[in-house]
mmCIF file of C-alpha atoms in Angstrom:
data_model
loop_
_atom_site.group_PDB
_atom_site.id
_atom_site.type_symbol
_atom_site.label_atom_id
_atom_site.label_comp_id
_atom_site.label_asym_id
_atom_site.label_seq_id
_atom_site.Cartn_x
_atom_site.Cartn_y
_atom_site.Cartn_z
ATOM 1 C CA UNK X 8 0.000 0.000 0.000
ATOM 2 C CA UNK X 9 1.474 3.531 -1.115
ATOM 3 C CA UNK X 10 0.342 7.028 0.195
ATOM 4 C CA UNK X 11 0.985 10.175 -0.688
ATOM 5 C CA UNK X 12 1.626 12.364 2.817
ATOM 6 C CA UNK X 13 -1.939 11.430 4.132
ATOM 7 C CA UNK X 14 -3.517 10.419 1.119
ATOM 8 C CA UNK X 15 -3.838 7.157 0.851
ATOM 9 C CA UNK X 16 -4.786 4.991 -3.032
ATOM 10 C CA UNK X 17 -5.841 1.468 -2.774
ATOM 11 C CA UNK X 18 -5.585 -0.144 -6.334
ATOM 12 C CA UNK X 19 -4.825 -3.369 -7.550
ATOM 13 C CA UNK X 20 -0.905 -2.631 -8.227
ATOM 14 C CA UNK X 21 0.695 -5.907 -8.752
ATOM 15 C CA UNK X 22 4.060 -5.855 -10.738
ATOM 16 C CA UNK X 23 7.052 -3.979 -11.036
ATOM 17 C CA UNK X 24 5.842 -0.409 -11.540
ATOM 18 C CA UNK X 25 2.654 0.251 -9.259
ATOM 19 C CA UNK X 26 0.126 2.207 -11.430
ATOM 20 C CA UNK X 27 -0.166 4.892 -8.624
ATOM 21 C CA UNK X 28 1.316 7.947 -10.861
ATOM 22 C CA UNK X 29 3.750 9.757 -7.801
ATOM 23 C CA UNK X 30 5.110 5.834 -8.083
ATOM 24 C CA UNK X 31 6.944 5.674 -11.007
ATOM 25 C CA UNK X 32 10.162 3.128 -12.069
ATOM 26 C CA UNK X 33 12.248 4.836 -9.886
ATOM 27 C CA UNK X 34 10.581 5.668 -7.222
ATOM 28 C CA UNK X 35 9.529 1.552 -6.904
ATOM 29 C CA UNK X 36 13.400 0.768 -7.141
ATOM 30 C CA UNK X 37 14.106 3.046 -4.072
ATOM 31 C CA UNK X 38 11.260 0.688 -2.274
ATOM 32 C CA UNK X 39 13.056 -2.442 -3.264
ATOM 33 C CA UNK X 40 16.605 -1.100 -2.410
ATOM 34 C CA UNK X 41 15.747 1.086 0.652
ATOM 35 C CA UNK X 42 12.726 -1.287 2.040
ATOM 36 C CA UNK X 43 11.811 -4.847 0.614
ATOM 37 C CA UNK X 44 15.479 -6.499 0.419
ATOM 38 C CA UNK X 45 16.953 -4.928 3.598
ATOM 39 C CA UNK X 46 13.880 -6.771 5.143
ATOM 40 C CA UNK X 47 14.756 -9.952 3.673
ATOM 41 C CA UNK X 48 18.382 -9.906 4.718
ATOM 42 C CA UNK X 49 17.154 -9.253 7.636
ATOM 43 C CA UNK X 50 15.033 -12.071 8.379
ATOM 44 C CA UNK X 51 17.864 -14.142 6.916
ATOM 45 C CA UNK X 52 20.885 -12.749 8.862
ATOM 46 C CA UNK X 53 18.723 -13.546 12.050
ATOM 47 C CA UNK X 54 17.965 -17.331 11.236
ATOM 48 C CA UNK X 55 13.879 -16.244 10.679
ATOM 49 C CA UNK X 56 11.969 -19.110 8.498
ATOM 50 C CA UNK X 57 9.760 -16.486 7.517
ATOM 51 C CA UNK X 58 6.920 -18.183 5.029
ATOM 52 C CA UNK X 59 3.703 -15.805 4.316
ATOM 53 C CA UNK X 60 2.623 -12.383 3.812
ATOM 54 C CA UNK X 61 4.950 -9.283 4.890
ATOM 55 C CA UNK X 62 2.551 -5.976 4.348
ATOM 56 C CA UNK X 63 4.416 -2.669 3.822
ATOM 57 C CA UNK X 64 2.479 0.426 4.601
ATOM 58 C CA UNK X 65 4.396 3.120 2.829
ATOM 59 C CA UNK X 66 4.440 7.022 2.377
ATOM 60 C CA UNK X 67 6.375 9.031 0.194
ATOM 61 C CA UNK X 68 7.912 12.077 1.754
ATOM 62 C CA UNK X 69 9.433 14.546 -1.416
ATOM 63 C CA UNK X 70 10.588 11.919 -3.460
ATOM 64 C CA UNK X 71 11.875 8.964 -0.617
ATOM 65 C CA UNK X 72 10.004 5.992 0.504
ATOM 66 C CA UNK X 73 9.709 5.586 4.199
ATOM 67 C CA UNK X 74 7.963 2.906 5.821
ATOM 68 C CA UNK X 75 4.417 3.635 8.084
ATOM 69 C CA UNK X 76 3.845 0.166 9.298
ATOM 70 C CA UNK X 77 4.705 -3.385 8.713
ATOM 71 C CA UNK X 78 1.977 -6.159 8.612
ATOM 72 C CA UNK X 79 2.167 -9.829 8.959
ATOM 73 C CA UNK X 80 -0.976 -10.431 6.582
ATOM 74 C CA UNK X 81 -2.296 -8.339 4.295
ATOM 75 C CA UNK X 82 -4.088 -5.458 4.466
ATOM 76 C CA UNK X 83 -7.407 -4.292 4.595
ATOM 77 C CA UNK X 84 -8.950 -3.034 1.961
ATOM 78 C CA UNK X 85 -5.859 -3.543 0.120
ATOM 79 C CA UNK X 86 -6.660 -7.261 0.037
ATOM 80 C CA UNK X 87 -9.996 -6.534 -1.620
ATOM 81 C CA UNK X 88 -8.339 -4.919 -4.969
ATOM 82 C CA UNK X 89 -5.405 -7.126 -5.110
ATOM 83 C CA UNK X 90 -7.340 -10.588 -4.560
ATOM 84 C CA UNK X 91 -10.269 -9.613 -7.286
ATOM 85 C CA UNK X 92 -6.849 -8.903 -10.269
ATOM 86 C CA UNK X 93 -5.279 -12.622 -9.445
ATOM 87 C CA UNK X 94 -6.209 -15.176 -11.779
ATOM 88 C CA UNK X 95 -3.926 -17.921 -10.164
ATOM 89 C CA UNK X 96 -5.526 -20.223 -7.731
ATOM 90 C CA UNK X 97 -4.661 -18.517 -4.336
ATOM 91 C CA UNK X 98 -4.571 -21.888 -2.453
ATOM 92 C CA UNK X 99 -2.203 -23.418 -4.960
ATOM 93 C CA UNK X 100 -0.276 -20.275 -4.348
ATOM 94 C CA UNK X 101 -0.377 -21.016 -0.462
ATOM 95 C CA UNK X 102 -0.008 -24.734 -0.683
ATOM 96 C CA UNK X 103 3.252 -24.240 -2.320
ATOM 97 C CA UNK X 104 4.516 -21.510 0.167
ATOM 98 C CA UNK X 105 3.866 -23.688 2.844
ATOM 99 C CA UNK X 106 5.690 -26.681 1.422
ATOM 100 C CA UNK X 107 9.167 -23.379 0.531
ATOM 101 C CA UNK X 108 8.185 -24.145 -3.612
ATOM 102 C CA UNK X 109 6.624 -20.498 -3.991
ATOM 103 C CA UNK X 110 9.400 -20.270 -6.793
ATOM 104 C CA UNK X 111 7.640 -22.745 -8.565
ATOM 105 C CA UNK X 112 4.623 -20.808 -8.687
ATOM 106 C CA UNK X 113 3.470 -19.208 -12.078
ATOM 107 C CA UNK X 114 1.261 -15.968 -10.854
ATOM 108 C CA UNK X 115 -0.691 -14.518 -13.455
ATOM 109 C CA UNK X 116 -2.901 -11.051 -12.968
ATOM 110 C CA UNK X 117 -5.603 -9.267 -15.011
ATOM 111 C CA UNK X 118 -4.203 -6.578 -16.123
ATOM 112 C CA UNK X 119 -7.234 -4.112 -15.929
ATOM 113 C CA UNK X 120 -7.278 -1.456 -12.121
ATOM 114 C CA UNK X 121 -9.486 -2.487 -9.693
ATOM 115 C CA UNK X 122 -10.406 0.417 -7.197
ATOM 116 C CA UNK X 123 -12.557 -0.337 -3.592
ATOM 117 C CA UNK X 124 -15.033 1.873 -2.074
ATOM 118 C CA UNK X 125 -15.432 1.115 1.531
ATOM 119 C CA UNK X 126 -18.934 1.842 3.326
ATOM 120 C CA UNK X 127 -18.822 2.680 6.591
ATOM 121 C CA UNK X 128 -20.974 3.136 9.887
ATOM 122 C CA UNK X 129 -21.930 6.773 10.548
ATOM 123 C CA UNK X 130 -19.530 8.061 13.661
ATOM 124 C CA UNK X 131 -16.439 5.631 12.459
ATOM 125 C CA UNK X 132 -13.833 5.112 13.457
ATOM 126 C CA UNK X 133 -15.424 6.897 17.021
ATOM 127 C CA UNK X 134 -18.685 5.547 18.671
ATOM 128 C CA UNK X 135 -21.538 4.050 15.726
ATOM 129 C CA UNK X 136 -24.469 2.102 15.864
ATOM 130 C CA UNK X 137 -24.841 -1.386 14.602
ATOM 131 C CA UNK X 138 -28.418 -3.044 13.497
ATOM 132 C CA UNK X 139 -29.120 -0.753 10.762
ATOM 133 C CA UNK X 140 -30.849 -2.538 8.054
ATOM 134 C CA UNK X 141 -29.260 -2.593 4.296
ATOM 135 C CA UNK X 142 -31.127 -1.982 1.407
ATOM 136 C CA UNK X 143 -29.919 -2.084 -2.234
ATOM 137 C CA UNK X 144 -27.338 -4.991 -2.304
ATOM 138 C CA UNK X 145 -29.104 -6.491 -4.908
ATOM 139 C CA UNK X 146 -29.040 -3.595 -6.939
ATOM 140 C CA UNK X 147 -25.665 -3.629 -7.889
ATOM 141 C CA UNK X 148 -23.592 -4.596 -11.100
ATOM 142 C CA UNK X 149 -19.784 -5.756 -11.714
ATOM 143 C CA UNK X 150 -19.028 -4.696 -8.501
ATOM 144 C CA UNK X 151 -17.615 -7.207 -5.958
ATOM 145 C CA UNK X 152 -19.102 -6.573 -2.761
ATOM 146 C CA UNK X 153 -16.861 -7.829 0.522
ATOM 147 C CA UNK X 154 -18.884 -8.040 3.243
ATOM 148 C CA UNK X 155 -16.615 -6.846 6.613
ATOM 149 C CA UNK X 156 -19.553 -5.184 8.849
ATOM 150 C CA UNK X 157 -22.837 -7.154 8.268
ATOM 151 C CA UNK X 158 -24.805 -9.913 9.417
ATOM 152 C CA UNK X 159 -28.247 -11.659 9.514
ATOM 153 C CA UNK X 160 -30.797 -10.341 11.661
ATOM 154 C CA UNK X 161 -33.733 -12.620 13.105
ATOM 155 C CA UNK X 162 -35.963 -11.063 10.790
ATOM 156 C CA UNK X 163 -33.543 -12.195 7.455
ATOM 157 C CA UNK X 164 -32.409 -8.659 6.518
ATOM 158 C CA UNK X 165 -28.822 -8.219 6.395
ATOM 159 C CA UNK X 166 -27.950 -5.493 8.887
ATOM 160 C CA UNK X 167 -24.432 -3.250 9.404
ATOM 161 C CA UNK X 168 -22.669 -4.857 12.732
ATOM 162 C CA UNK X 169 -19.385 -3.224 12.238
ATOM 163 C CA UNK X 170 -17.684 -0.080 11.255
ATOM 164 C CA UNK X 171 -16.381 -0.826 8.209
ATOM 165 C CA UNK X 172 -20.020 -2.687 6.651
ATOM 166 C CA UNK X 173 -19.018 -3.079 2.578
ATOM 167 C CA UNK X 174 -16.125 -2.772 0.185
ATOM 168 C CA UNK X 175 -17.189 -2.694 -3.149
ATOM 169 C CA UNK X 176 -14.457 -3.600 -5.675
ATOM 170 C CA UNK X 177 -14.862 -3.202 -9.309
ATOM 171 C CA UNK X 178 -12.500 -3.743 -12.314
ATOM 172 C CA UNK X 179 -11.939 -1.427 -15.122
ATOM 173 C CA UNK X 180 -9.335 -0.565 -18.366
ATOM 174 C CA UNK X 181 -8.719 2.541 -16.499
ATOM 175 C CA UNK X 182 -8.771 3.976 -12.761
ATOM 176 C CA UNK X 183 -11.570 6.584 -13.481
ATOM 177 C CA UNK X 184 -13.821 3.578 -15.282
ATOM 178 C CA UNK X 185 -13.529 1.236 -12.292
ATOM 179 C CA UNK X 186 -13.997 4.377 -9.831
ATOM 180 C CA UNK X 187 -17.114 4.510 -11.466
ATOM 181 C CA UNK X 188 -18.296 1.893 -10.961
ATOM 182 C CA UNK X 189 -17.130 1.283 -7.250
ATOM 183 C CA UNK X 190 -18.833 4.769 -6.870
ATOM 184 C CA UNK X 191 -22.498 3.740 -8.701
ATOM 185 C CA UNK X 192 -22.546 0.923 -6.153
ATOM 186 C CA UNK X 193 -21.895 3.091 -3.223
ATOM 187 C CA UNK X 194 -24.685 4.884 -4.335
ATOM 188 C CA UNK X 195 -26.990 1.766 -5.250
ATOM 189 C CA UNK X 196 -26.804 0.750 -1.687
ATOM 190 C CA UNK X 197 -28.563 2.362 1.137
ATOM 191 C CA UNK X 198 -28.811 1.990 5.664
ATOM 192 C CA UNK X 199 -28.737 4.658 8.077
ATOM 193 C CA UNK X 200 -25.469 6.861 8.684
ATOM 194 C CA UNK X 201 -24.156 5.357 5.293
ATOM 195 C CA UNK X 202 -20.502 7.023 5.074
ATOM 196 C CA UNK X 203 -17.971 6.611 2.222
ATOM 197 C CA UNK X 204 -15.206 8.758 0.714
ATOM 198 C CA UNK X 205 -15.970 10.215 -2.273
ATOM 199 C CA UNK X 206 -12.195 11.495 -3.591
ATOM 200 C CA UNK X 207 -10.577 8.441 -3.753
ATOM 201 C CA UNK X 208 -8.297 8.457 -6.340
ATOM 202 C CA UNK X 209 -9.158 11.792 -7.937
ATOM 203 C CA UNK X 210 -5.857 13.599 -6.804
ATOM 204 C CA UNK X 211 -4.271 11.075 -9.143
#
């Protein structure tokens, strides 16, 4: 995950050059040099059989990396736009990490951006109310929705029970077309106190 000074951008950037403009080749390099392999030799140069997910959350301060937090797992909603772009079986990919083959593995990834939307509880991340019923879910088109913040009521309506109640992911041949459609099913979908960010991804 890459911000910009408090801005924050989750896409689906797999690969070598993340398609977050401010993260260009360069920029990516300094991450691997600076961040990624100093972590590595790390782990190594203290005897740690490391085998899973290391998350970095990252800022860019004038034009340096510089590292916000580190994650055993990955992130949330990060997961939600990088999971929806893999094409290769995830628990083949696991399987193999488990059993030190991950260099076996041939990853493939749709190319196209995927952008998240994340609904939230009125008053989050302070004091919210949970029970409020959700209206809409059916509603909505090529959008993934991730539930986080929901559950069945005794009645059978799904109700928030969380702060974070939805991510929506959606897939698109450009940022602003997958925005879009993250955005429409934002929209689409409808409970009491319903909060969600509406510039994400415009100051890029």
């Amino acid at each position: 995950r890459i911000g910009e000074g408090d801005k924050g951008l989750n896409t689906g950037g797999m690969g070598a050059v993340s398609p977050v403009p401010f993260a260009d080749a360069s920029f990516m390099e300094k991450v691997q040099k600076k961040i990624v392999r100093p972590t590595l030799e790390g782990l190594k140069k203290e005897g740690i059989p490391y085998t899973g997910f290391i998350f970095f959350g990252l800022i860019k301060v004038e034009e340096e990396p510089y590292v916000i937090e580190y994650n055993v797992r990955m992130g949330d909603p990060e997961t939600e736009v990088v999971v929806p772009r893999l094409k290769t079986d995830l628990l083949e990919l696991l399987a193999l990490a488990g059993e030190k083959r991950l260099s076996e593995a041939k990853t493939e990834f749709d190319e196209r951006f995927a952008t998240t939307v994340m609904l939230v509880s009125g008053g989050y991340p302070g004091s919210y109310e949970k029970g409020k019923t959700i209206s809409g879910l059916d509603a909505v088109k090529d959008t993934v929705l991730f539930h986080a913040g929901t559950k069945n009521s005794e009645a059978g309506e799904i109700v928030t029970n969380g702060g974070r109640v939805i991510a929506l992911t959606a897939l698109g041949d450009d940022m602003p077309s997958a925005l879009e459609k993250s955005l429409d099913a934002a929209k689409s979908i409808d409970f009491e106190g319903k909060y969600y960010r509406k510039d994400i991804g415009f100051d890029l």
